CSV table of C-alpha atoms in Angstrom, one decimal:
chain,number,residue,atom,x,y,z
A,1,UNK,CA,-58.5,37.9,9.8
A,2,UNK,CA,-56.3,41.2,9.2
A,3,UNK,CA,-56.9,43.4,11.6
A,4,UNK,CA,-58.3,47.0,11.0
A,5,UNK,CA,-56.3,49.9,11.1
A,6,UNK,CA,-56.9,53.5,11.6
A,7,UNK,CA,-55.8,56.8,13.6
A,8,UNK,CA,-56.4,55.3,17.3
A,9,UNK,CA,-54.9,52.1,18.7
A,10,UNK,CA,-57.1,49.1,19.5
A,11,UNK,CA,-57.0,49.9,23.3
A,12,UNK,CA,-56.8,53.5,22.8
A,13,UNK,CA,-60.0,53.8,25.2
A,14,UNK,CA,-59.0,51.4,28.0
A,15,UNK,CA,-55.7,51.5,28.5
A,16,UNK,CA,-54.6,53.8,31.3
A,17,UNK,CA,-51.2,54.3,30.2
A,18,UNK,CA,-52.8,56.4,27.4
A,19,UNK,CA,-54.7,59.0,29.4
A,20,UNK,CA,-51.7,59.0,31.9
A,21,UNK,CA,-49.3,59.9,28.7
A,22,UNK,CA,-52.1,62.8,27.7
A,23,UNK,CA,-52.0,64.2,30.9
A,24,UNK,CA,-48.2,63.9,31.6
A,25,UNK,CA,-47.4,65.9,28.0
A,26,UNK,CA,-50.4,68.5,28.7
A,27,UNK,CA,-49.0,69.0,32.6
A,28,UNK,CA,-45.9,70.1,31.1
A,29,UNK,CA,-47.3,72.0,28.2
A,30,UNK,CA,-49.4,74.3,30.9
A,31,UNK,CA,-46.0,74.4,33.0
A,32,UNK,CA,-44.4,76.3,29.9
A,33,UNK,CA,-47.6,78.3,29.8
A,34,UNK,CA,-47.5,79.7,32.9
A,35,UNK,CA,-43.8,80.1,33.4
A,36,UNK,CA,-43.8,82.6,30.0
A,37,UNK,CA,-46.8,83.6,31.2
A,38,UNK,CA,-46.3,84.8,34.7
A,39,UNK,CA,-42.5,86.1,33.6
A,40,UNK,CA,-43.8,88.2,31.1
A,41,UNK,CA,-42.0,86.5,28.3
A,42,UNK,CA,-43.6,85.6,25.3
A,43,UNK,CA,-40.5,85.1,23.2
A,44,UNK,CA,-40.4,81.7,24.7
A,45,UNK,CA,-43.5,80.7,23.6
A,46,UNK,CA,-41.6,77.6,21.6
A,47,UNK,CA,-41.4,76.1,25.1
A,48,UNK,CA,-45.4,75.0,24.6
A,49,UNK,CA,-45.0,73.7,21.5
A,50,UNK,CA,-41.9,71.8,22.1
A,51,UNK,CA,-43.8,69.7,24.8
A,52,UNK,CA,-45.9,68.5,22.4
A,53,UNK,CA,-43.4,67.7,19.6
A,54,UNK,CA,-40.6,65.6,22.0
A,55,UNK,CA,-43.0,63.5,24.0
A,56,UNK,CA,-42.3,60.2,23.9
A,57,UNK,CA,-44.3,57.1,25.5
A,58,UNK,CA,-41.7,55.7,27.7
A,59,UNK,CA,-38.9,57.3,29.9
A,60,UNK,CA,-36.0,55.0,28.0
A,61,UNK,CA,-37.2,56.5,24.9
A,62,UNK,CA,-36.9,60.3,26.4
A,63,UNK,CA,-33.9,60.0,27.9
A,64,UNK,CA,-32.4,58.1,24.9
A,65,UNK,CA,-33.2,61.0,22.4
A,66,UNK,CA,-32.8,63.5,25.0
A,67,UNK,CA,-29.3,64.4,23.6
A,68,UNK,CA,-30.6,64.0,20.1
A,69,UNK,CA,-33.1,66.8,21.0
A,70,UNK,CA,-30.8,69.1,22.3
A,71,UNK,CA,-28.1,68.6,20.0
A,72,UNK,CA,-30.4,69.0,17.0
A,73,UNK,CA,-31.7,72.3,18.2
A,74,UNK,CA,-28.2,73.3,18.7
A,75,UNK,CA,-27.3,72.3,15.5
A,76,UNK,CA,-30.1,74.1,14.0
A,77,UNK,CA,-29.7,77.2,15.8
A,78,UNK,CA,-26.6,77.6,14.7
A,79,UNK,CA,-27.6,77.1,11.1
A,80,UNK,CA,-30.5,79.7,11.7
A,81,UNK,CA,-28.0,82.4,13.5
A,82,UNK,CA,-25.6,82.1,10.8
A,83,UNK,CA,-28.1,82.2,7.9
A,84,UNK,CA,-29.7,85.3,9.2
A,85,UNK,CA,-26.2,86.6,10.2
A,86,UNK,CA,-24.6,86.1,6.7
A,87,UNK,CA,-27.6,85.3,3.8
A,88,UNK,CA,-30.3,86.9,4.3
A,89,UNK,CA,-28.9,90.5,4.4
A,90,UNK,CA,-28.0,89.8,0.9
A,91,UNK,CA,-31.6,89.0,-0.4
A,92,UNK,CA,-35.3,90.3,0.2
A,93,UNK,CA,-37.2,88.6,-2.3
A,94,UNK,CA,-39.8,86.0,-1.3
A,95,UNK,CA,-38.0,83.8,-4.0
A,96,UNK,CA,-35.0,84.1,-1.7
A,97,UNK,CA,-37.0,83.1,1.6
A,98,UNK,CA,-38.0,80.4,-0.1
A,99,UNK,CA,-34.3,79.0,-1.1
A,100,UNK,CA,-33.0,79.5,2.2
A,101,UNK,CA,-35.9,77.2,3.7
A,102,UNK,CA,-35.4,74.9,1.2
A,103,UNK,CA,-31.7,74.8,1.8
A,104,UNK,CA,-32.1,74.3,5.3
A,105,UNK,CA,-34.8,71.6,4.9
A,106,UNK,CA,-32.6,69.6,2.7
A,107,UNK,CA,-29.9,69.6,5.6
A,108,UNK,CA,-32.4,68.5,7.9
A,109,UNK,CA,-34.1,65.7,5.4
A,110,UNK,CA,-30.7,64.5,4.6
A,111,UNK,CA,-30.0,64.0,8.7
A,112,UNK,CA,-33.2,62.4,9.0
A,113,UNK,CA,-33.0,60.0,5.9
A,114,UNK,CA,-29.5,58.9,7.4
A,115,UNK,CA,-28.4,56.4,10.6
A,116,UNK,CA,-31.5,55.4,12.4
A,117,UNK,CA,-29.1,56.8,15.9
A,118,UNK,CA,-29.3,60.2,14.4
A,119,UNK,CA,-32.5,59.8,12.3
A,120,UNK,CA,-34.6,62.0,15.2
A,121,UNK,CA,-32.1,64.8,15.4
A,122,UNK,CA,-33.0,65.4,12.2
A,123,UNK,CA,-36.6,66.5,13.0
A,124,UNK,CA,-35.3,68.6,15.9
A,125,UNK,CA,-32.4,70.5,13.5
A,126,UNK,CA,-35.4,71.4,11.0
A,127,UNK,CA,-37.6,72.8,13.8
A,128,UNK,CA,-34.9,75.0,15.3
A,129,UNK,CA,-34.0,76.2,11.9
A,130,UNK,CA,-37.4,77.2,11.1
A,131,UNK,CA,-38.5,78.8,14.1
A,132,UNK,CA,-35.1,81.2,13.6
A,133,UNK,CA,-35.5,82.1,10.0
A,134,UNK,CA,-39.1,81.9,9.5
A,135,UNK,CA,-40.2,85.0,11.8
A,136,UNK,CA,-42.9,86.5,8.8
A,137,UNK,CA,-43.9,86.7,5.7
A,138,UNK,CA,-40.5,87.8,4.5
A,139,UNK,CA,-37.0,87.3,5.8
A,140,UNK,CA,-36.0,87.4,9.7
A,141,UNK,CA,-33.2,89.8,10.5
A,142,UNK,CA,-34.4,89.6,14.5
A,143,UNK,CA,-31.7,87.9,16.2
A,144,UNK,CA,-33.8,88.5,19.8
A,145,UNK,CA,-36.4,86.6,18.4
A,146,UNK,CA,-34.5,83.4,16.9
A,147,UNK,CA,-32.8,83.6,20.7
A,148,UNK,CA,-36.2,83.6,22.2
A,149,UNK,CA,-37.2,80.8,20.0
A,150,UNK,CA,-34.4,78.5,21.3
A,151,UNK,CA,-34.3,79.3,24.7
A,152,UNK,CA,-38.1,78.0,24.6
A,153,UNK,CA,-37.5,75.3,23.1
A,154,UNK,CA,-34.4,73.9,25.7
A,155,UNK,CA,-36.7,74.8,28.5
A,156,UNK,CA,-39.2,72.5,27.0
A,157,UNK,CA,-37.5,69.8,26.6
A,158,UNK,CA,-36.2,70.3,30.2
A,159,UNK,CA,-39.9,70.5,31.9
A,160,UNK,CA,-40.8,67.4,29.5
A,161,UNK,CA,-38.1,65.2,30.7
A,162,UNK,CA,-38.4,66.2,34.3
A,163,UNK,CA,-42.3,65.6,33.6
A,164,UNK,CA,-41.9,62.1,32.2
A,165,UNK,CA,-39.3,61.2,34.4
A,166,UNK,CA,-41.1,62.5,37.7
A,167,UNK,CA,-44.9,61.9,36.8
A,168,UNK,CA,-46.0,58.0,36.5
A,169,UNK,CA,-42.8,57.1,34.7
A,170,UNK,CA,-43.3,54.6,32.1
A,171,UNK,CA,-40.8,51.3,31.7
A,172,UNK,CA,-39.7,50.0,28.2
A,173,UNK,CA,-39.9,46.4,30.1
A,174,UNK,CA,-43.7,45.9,29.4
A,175,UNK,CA,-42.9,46.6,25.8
A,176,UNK,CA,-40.1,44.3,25.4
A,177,UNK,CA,-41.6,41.6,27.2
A,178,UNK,CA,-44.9,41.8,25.2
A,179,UNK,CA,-42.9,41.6,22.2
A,180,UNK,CA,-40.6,38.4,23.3
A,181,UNK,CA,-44.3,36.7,24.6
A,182,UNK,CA,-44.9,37.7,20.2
A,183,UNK,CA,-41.7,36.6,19.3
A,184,UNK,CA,-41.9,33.2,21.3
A,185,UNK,CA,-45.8,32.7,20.1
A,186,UNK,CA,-44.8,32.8,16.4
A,187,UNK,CA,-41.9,30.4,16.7
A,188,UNK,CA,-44.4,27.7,18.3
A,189,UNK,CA,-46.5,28.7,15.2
A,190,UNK,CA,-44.0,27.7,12.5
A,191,UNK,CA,-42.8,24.8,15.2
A,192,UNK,CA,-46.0,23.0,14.3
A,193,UNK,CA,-46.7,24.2,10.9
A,194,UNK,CA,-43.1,22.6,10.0
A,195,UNK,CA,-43.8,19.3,12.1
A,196,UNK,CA,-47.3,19.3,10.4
A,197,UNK,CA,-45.5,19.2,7.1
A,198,UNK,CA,-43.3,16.5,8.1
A,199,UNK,CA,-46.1,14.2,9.6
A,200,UNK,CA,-47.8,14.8,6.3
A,201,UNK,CA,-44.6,14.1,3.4
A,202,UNK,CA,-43.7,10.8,6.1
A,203,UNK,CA,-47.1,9.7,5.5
A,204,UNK,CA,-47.3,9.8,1.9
């Protein structure tokens, strides 16, 4: 029978590793909460957010894209510094605002629609970009803000990783091994279906 699908996994509601992963990612979130909090900074706010956005299920998985993340926000950053820096004094129509989003999305897409080992930087370039030019309703010329912005972000992706990696790290070894147990379980499948079939045609 094909199985039903829909927003939750079949063992959303029994399997530990679940709840542990919902805690682990909201641990860190409130971590960036009350470090902005308690400094008095709410320029950082991104750092919040960004707990949300990078959290990954496993630690191989974090500390794989760990350099995508930060080099993607870099990346972005820079594209958001120089656009404010050099485009958008020369415009201050909403039609404008509009292009230079679009422009920057189209980087981003184009990243993320490319090499499945740079696919996830991607994501990462287009946040950073936004958060720095998108500051309003109309174009950013803060440059303390877009900083702000970034800064939260980095220190997200710090308290995330230290998170994961420190509080009940998950392996990537159940995964793989569940999906060679798959693997093996399908080739005994077509095993017998073949030597079915050639019981049968000898027979005829």
């Amino acid at each position: 029978p094909k199985e039903s699908s829909g927003f939750f996994l079949p063992d959303a509601f029994n399997n530990p590793d679940h709840v542990r992963f919902a805690v682990k990612t909201t641990f860190a979130a409130m971590l960036c909460y009350l470090t902005y909090s308690i400094l008095d900074w709410p320029g950082i706010h991104t750092c919040f957010l960004t707990c949300y956005i990078v959290a990954l299920p496993t630690l191989a998985d974090s500390f794989e894209k760990l350099a995508l993340r930060v080099a993607g926000c870099l990346v972005g950053a820079a594209l958001g510094f120089a656009t404010m820096v050099y485009v958008v004094p020369s415009f201050t129509s909403v039609t404008a605002l509009f292009l230079i989003v679009l422009a920057g999305a189209l980087v981003a897409t184009w990243v993320t629609a490319g090499s499945p080992r740079i696919a996830y930087a991607g994501f990462q370039i287009a946040f950073a970009y936004f958060l720095c030019v998108v500051q309003d309703a109309g174009p950013a010329f803060d440059l303390v803000v877009a900083r702000d912005r970034v800064i939260g972000m980095l220190f997200g992706m710090l308290v995330m990783y230290l998170v994961s990696s420190r509080i009940w790290p998950v392996s990537v070894a159940q995964r793989i091994e569940s999906g060679i147990r798959s693997a093996v379980q399908s080739l005994v499948a077509m095993a017998k279906a073949g030597l079915s079939t050639l019981l049968e045609s000898g027979f005829k």
